[in-house]
CSV table of C-alpha atoms and ligand atoms in Angstrom, one decimal:
chain,number,residue,atom,x,y,z
A,1,MET,CA,-0.3,1.4,10.3
A,2,SER,CA,1.4,3.7,7.8
A,3,ILE,CA,0.9,5.2,4.3
A,4,GLY,CA,3.2,5.2,1.3
A,5,VAL,CA,3.2,8.3,-1.0
A,6,PHE,CA,5.2,8.4,-4.1
A,7,ASP,CA,6.0,10.7,-7.0
A,8,SER,CA,8.5,11.0,-9.9
A,9,GLY,CA,10.3,13.5,-7.7
A,10,ILE,CA,9.5,16.5,-5.7
A,11,GLY,CA,6.1,17.5,-7.0
A,12,GLY,CA,4.2,15.0,-5.0
A,13,LEU,CA,5.1,17.1,-1.9
A,14,THR,CA,2.1,19.3,-2.9
A,15,VAL,CA,-0.1,16.2,-2.4
A,16,LEU,CA,1.7,15.2,0.8
A,17,LYS,CA,1.0,18.7,2.1
A,18,GLU,CA,-2.7,18.1,1.7
A,19,ILE,CA,-2.5,14.6,3.2
A,20,ARG,CA,-0.7,16.0,6.2
A,21,LYS,CA,-3.5,18.5,6.8
A,22,VAL,CA,-6.2,15.8,6.8
A,23,LEU,CA,-4.1,13.0,8.4
A,24,PRO,CA,-1.5,14.6,10.7
A,25,ASN,CA,-1.3,11.6,12.9
A,26,GLU,CA,-0.4,8.9,10.3
A,27,LYS,CA,3.1,7.7,9.7
A,28,ILE,CA,4.0,8.5,6.1
A,29,TYR,CA,6.8,7.2,3.8
A,30,TYR,CA,7.4,9.6,0.9
A,31,PHE,CA,9.3,8.3,-2.1
A,32,GLY,CA,10.6,10.7,-4.8
A,33,ASP,CA,12.2,9.1,-7.8
A,34,THR,CA,14.5,12.0,-8.4
A,35,ALA,CA,17.0,10.0,-10.4
A,36,ARG,CA,14.5,9.2,-13.1
A,37,VAL,CA,12.3,12.3,-13.1
A,38,PRO,CA,10.6,13.6,-15.3
A,39,TYR,CA,8.1,10.8,-15.9
A,40,GLY,CA,6.0,13.2,-18.1
A,41,GLU,CA,8.2,12.6,-21.1
A,42,LYS,CA,8.5,8.8,-20.7
A,43,THR,CA,6.7,5.8,-22.2
A,44,LYS,CA,3.9,3.9,-20.4
A,45,GLU,CA,6.1,0.7,-20.1
A,46,LEU,CA,8.8,2.6,-18.3
A,47,ILE,CA,6.4,4.5,-16.0
A,48,ILE,CA,4.8,1.2,-15.1
A,49,ARG,CA,8.1,-0.5,-14.4
A,50,TYR,CA,9.4,2.4,-12.2
A,51,SER,CA,6.1,2.7,-10.3
A,52,LYS,CA,6.1,-1.1,-9.6
A,53,GLU,CA,9.6,-0.9,-8.2
A,54,ILE,CA,8.6,2.0,-5.9
A,55,VAL,CA,5.5,0.2,-4.7
A,56,GLU,CA,7.6,-2.9,-3.9
A,57,PHE,CA,10.0,-0.7,-1.9
A,58,LEU,CA,7.1,0.9,0.1
A,59,LEU,CA,5.6,-2.5,0.8
A,60,GLU,CA,8.8,-3.5,2.5
A,61,LYS,CA,8.0,-0.6,4.9
A,62,ASP,CA,4.8,-2.3,5.7
A,63,VAL,CA,2.5,0.5,4.5
A,64,SER,CA,-1.2,-0.3,4.5
A,65,ALA,CA,-2.2,2.0,1.6
A,66,ILE,CA,-0.4,3.8,-1.1
A,67,VAL,CA,-1.1,7.2,-2.8
A,68,VAL,CA,0.3,7.7,-6.3
A,69,ALA,CA,1.0,11.4,-5.8
A,70,CYS,CA,1.9,11.9,-9.4
A,71,ASN,CA,-0.5,12.6,-12.2
A,72,THR,CA,1.6,11.0,-14.8
A,73,ALA,CA,2.1,7.8,-12.8
A,74,THR,CA,-1.6,7.8,-12.0
A,75,ALA,CA,-2.5,8.2,-15.7
A,76,LEU,CA,-0.2,5.5,-17.0
A,77,ALA,CA,0.3,3.0,-14.2
A,78,LEU,CA,-2.5,3.1,-11.6
A,79,LYS,CA,-4.6,0.5,-13.3
A,80,GLU,CA,-1.7,-1.9,-13.6
A,81,LEU,CA,-0.6,-1.3,-10.0
A,82,LYS,CA,-4.1,-2.0,-8.7
A,83,GLU,CA,-4.1,-5.3,-10.6
A,84,ILE,CA,-0.8,-6.4,-9.2
A,85,PHE,CA,-0.9,-5.3,-5.6
A,86,LYS,CA,-3.5,-6.2,-3.1
A,87,ILE,CA,-3.4,-3.2,-0.8
A,88,PRO,CA,-5.5,0.0,-1.4
A,89,ILE,CA,-3.8,2.2,-4.0
A,90,ILE,CA,-5.2,5.6,-5.0
A,91,GLY,CA,-4.2,8.1,-7.6
A,92,VAL,CA,-5.0,11.8,-8.0
A,93,ILE,CA,-7.0,11.8,-11.3
A,94,GLU,CA,-10.4,10.5,-10.1
A,95,ALA,CA,-10.6,13.0,-7.3
A,96,GLY,CA,-9.6,15.8,-9.7
A,97,ALA,CA,-12.2,14.8,-12.2
A,98,ARG,CA,-14.9,14.6,-9.6
A,99,THR,CA,-14.1,17.9,-8.1
A,100,ALA,CA,-14.1,19.6,-11.5
A,101,ILE,CA,-17.5,18.1,-12.3
A,102,ASN,CA,-18.9,19.4,-9.0
A,103,THR,CA,-17.3,22.8,-9.7
A,104,THR,CA,-18.2,23.6,-13.4
A,105,LYS,CA,-21.4,25.5,-14.3
A,106,ASN,CA,-21.1,25.4,-18.0
A,107,GLY,CA,-19.7,21.8,-18.3
A,108,LYS,CA,-16.5,23.0,-20.0
A,109,ILE,CA,-13.4,21.8,-18.2
A,110,GLY,CA,-9.8,22.5,-19.0
A,111,VAL,CA,-7.1,20.0,-18.1
A,112,ILE,CA,-3.4,20.8,-18.0
A,113,GLY,CA,-0.6,18.3,-17.3
A,114,THR,CA,2.6,16.7,-18.7
A,115,LYS,CA,2.7,15.4,-22.2
A,116,ALA,CA,2.3,11.8,-21.0
A,117,THR,CA,-0.8,12.6,-18.8
A,118,ILE,CA,-2.5,14.6,-21.6
A,119,ASN,CA,-1.8,12.0,-24.3
A,120,SER,CA,-3.2,9.3,-22.0
A,121,GLU,CA,-6.6,11.0,-22.1
A,122,LYS,CA,-7.1,9.7,-18.6
A,123,TYR,CA,-8.7,12.9,-17.2
A,124,THR,CA,-11.1,13.1,-20.1
A,125,GLU,CA,-12.1,9.4,-19.5
A,126,GLU,CA,-12.7,10.0,-15.8
A,127,ILE,CA,-14.6,13.3,-16.3
A,128,LYS,CA,-16.8,11.6,-18.9
A,129,LEU,CA,-17.6,8.8,-16.4
A,130,PHE,CA,-19.0,11.4,-14.1
A,131,ASN,CA,-20.8,13.3,-16.8
A,132,ALA,CA,-20.7,12.1,-20.4
A,133,GLU,CA,-21.9,15.5,-21.6
A,134,ALA,CA,-19.0,17.4,-20.2
A,135,GLU,CA,-16.6,19.0,-22.7
A,136,VAL,CA,-12.9,18.6,-22.0
A,137,PHE,CA,-10.1,20.9,-23.4
A,138,GLN,CA,-6.7,19.5,-22.7
A,139,LYS,CA,-3.2,21.0,-23.0
A,140,ALA,CA,0.3,19.8,-22.1
A,141,CYS,CA,2.3,22.6,-20.4
A,142,PRO,CA,5.9,21.2,-20.3
A,143,LEU,CA,7.5,24.5,-19.5
A,144,PHE,CA,5.6,24.8,-16.2
A,145,VAL,CA,7.7,22.1,-14.4
A,146,PRO,CA,11.1,23.7,-14.9
A,147,ALA,CA,9.7,27.2,-14.2
A,148,VAL,CA,8.4,26.0,-10.8
A,149,GLU,CA,11.6,24.1,-10.0
A,150,GLU,CA,13.5,27.3,-10.7
A,151,GLY,CA,11.2,29.1,-8.2
A,152,ILE,CA,9.8,31.3,-11.0
A,153,LEU,CA,6.2,31.5,-9.7
A,154,ASN,CA,5.2,35.0,-10.7
A,155,GLY,CA,6.4,37.9,-12.9
A,156,LYS,CA,6.7,38.6,-16.6
A,157,LEU,CA,8.3,35.4,-17.7
A,158,VAL,CA,5.9,33.0,-16.1
A,159,ASN,CA,2.9,35.1,-17.1
A,160,GLN,CA,4.0,34.9,-20.7
A,161,ILE,CA,4.3,31.1,-20.5
A,162,ILE,CA,0.9,30.8,-18.8
A,163,LYS,CA,-0.7,33.0,-21.5
A,164,THR,CA,1.0,31.1,-24.3
A,165,TYR,CA,-0.5,27.8,-23.1
A,166,LEU,CA,-3.9,29.0,-21.7
A,167,ASP,CA,-5.1,32.0,-23.7
A,168,ASP,CA,-7.2,29.8,-26.1
A,169,PHE,CA,-8.9,28.2,-23.0
A,170,ASN,CA,-10.1,31.5,-21.8
A,171,GLU,CA,-13.8,32.3,-22.8
A,172,LYS,CA,-14.3,28.5,-23.3
A,173,ILE,CA,-13.8,26.8,-19.9
A,174,ASP,CA,-15.0,27.8,-16.5
A,175,THR,CA,-13.0,25.2,-14.6
A,176,LEU,CA,-9.3,24.2,-14.9
A,177,ILE,CA,-7.8,21.1,-13.4
A,178,LEU,CA,-4.1,21.4,-12.4
A,179,GLY,CA,-3.3,17.9,-13.6
A,180,CYS,CA,0.4,18.0,-12.6
A,181,THR,CA,1.8,18.0,-9.1
A,182,HIS,CA,3.9,21.2,-9.8
A,183,TYR,CA,1.1,23.4,-11.0
A,184,PRO,CA,-0.5,24.3,-7.6
A,185,LEU,CA,2.5,26.6,-7.2
A,186,LEU,CA,1.4,28.5,-10.2
A,187,LYS,CA,-2.2,28.7,-9.0
A,188,GLU,CA,-2.0,32.3,-7.9
A,189,ALA,CA,-0.3,33.5,-11.1
A,190,ILE,CA,-3.0,31.7,-13.2
A,191,SER,CA,-5.9,33.0,-11.2
A,192,LYS,CA,-4.6,36.6,-11.5
A,193,ILE,CA,-4.6,36.3,-15.3
A,194,TYR,CA,-7.9,34.4,-15.6
A,195,PRO,CA,-9.9,35.5,-12.5
A,196,ASN,CA,-13.2,34.0,-13.9
A,197,ILE,CA,-11.8,30.4,-14.2
A,198,LYS,CA,-12.2,28.2,-11.1
A,199,ILE,CA,-9.0,26.2,-10.4
A,200,VAL,CA,-9.1,22.6,-9.2
A,201,ASP,CA,-6.1,21.1,-7.3
A,202,PRO,CA,-6.8,17.3,-7.2
A,203,ALA,CA,-4.6,16.9,-4.1
A,204,LYS,CA,-7.2,18.2,-1.6
A,205,GLU,CA,-9.9,15.8,-2.6
A,206,THR,CA,-7.4,12.9,-2.9
A,207,ALA,CA,-6.4,13.5,0.7
A,208,LEU,CA,-10.0,13.3,1.8
A,209,ASP,CA,-10.5,10.1,-0.3
A,210,LEU,CA,-7.5,8.6,1.4
A,211,LYS,CA,-8.9,9.3,4.8
A,212,GLU,CA,-12.2,7.6,3.8
A,213,ILE,CA,-10.3,4.5,2.6
A,214,LEU,CA,-8.3,4.3,5.8
A,215,LYS,CA,-11.5,4.6,7.8
A,216,GLU,CA,-13.3,1.9,5.8
A,217,ASN,CA,-10.4,-0.5,6.2
A,218,LYS,CA,-10.0,0.4,9.9
A,219,PHE,CA,-6.4,1.5,9.1
A,220,LEU,CA,-6.9,4.9,10.8
A,221,LYS,CA,-4.9,5.7,13.9
A,222,ASN,CA,-6.3,7.1,17.0
A,223,ASP,CA,-6.7,10.9,16.2
A,224,ALA,CA,-5.6,11.8,19.7
A,225,GLN,CA,-2.1,10.6,18.9
A,226,LYS,CA,0.6,13.2,18.3
A,227,ASN,CA,1.8,14.5,15.0
A,228,GLU,CA,3.8,11.8,13.1
A,229,GLU,CA,6.8,12.7,11.2
A,230,VAL,CA,7.4,11.8,7.5
A,231,LYS,CA,10.2,9.6,6.3
A,232,TYR,CA,11.7,10.7,3.0
A,233,TYR,CA,13.5,8.6,0.4
A,234,VAL,CA,14.9,9.8,-2.9
A,235,THR,CA,16.9,8.1,-5.7
A,236,ASP,CA,19.2,11.1,-6.3
A,237,GLY,CA,20.0,14.7,-5.1
A,238,LYS,CA,19.2,14.6,-1.4
A,239,GLU,CA,20.3,18.2,-0.9
A,240,LYS,CA,18.4,19.6,-3.9
A,241,PHE,CA,15.3,17.7,-2.7
A,242,LYS,CA,15.5,19.3,0.7
A,243,GLU,CA,16.2,22.8,-0.7
A,244,ILE,CA,13.4,22.9,-3.2
A,245,GLY,CA,11.1,20.7,-1.2
A,246,ILE,CA,10.4,23.4,1.3
A,247,MET,CA,8.8,25.5,-1.4
A,248,PHE,CA,6.4,22.7,-2.3
A,249,LEU,CA,5.7,21.4,1.3
A,250,GLU,CA,5.9,24.7,3.2
A,251,GLU,CA,7.4,22.7,5.9
A,252,ASN,CA,11.0,21.8,6.8
A,253,ILE,CA,12.4,18.5,5.5
A,254,PRO,CA,14.9,17.4,8.2
A,255,THR,CA,16.3,14.1,6.8
A,256,VAL,CA,16.2,12.4,3.5
A,257,GLU,CA,17.6,8.9,2.7
A,258,LEU,CA,19.2,8.0,-0.6
A,259,ILE,CA,17.9,4.8,-2.0
A,260,LYS,CA,19.0,2.6,-4.9
A,261,LEU,CA,16.2,0.6,-6.4
U,1,DGL,N1,4.9,14.6,-10.9
U,1,DGL,C1,4.6,14.7,-12.3
U,1,DGL,C2,3.1,14.8,-12.6
U,1,DGL,O1,2.3,15.1,-11.7
U,1,DGL,C3,5.3,15.9,-12.9
U,1,DGL,C4,6.8,15.8,-13.1
U,1,DGL,C5,7.2,14.7,-14.1
U,1,DGL,O2,7.1,14.8,-15.3
U,1,DGL,O3,7.7,13.6,-13.6
U,1,DGL,O4,2.7,14.6,-13.6
């Protein structure tokens, strides 16, 4: 049994990192669509088409479950993927919404993500399903992705960007969802500026949900088995993926295969 994990590129490695902590013995295929990243600025039609192509590729690897390790693809394509494909497919948004509801004390939750994720209103929808009374404050933070990819994770420049986006959230919200795979790398910088806001990274809870799904479906491997390696596929820039990937995964990426979809 193996698991497929995909993202628009490199960001999904923050989700993979959490999955590896919970499920170190499962064989994982990670797909990063580096040739077509970013998804955050693309239309729903395109994101659905790209996501379908990736799921079809992963199915050829015989995966028994798939994680959409990308907030944008979860927001825009998860529903459609679940309708088309028969295997369990989970995204990151439900887990993020649930964790935020369990974390907030004042019912005021902030959500940050790409433009496509924020415009989809998917987080608001999911949060309201858990608690219709919750108040959601959303903001797209498009400058975060390039800052992270440049390794600018702390210091004056990134603090200025964080403040520009988030200052009007302060005093309102007590919980903030990092609704984009890149943002966990800015968690420290954000908490330093807003120490009273609790920060939710949906990846942790998603990994636990995945474990439950594998258990329910009897897909889980014997836990006594040794650490399995991950197979990586990208659609462009193998070397850049390896180089920046370490920052996201905090683990070496030995080999990456280039794929044409
Ligand atoms: N992985 C995307 C997300 O979580 C961010 C990068 C992109 O725009 O493709 O929304």
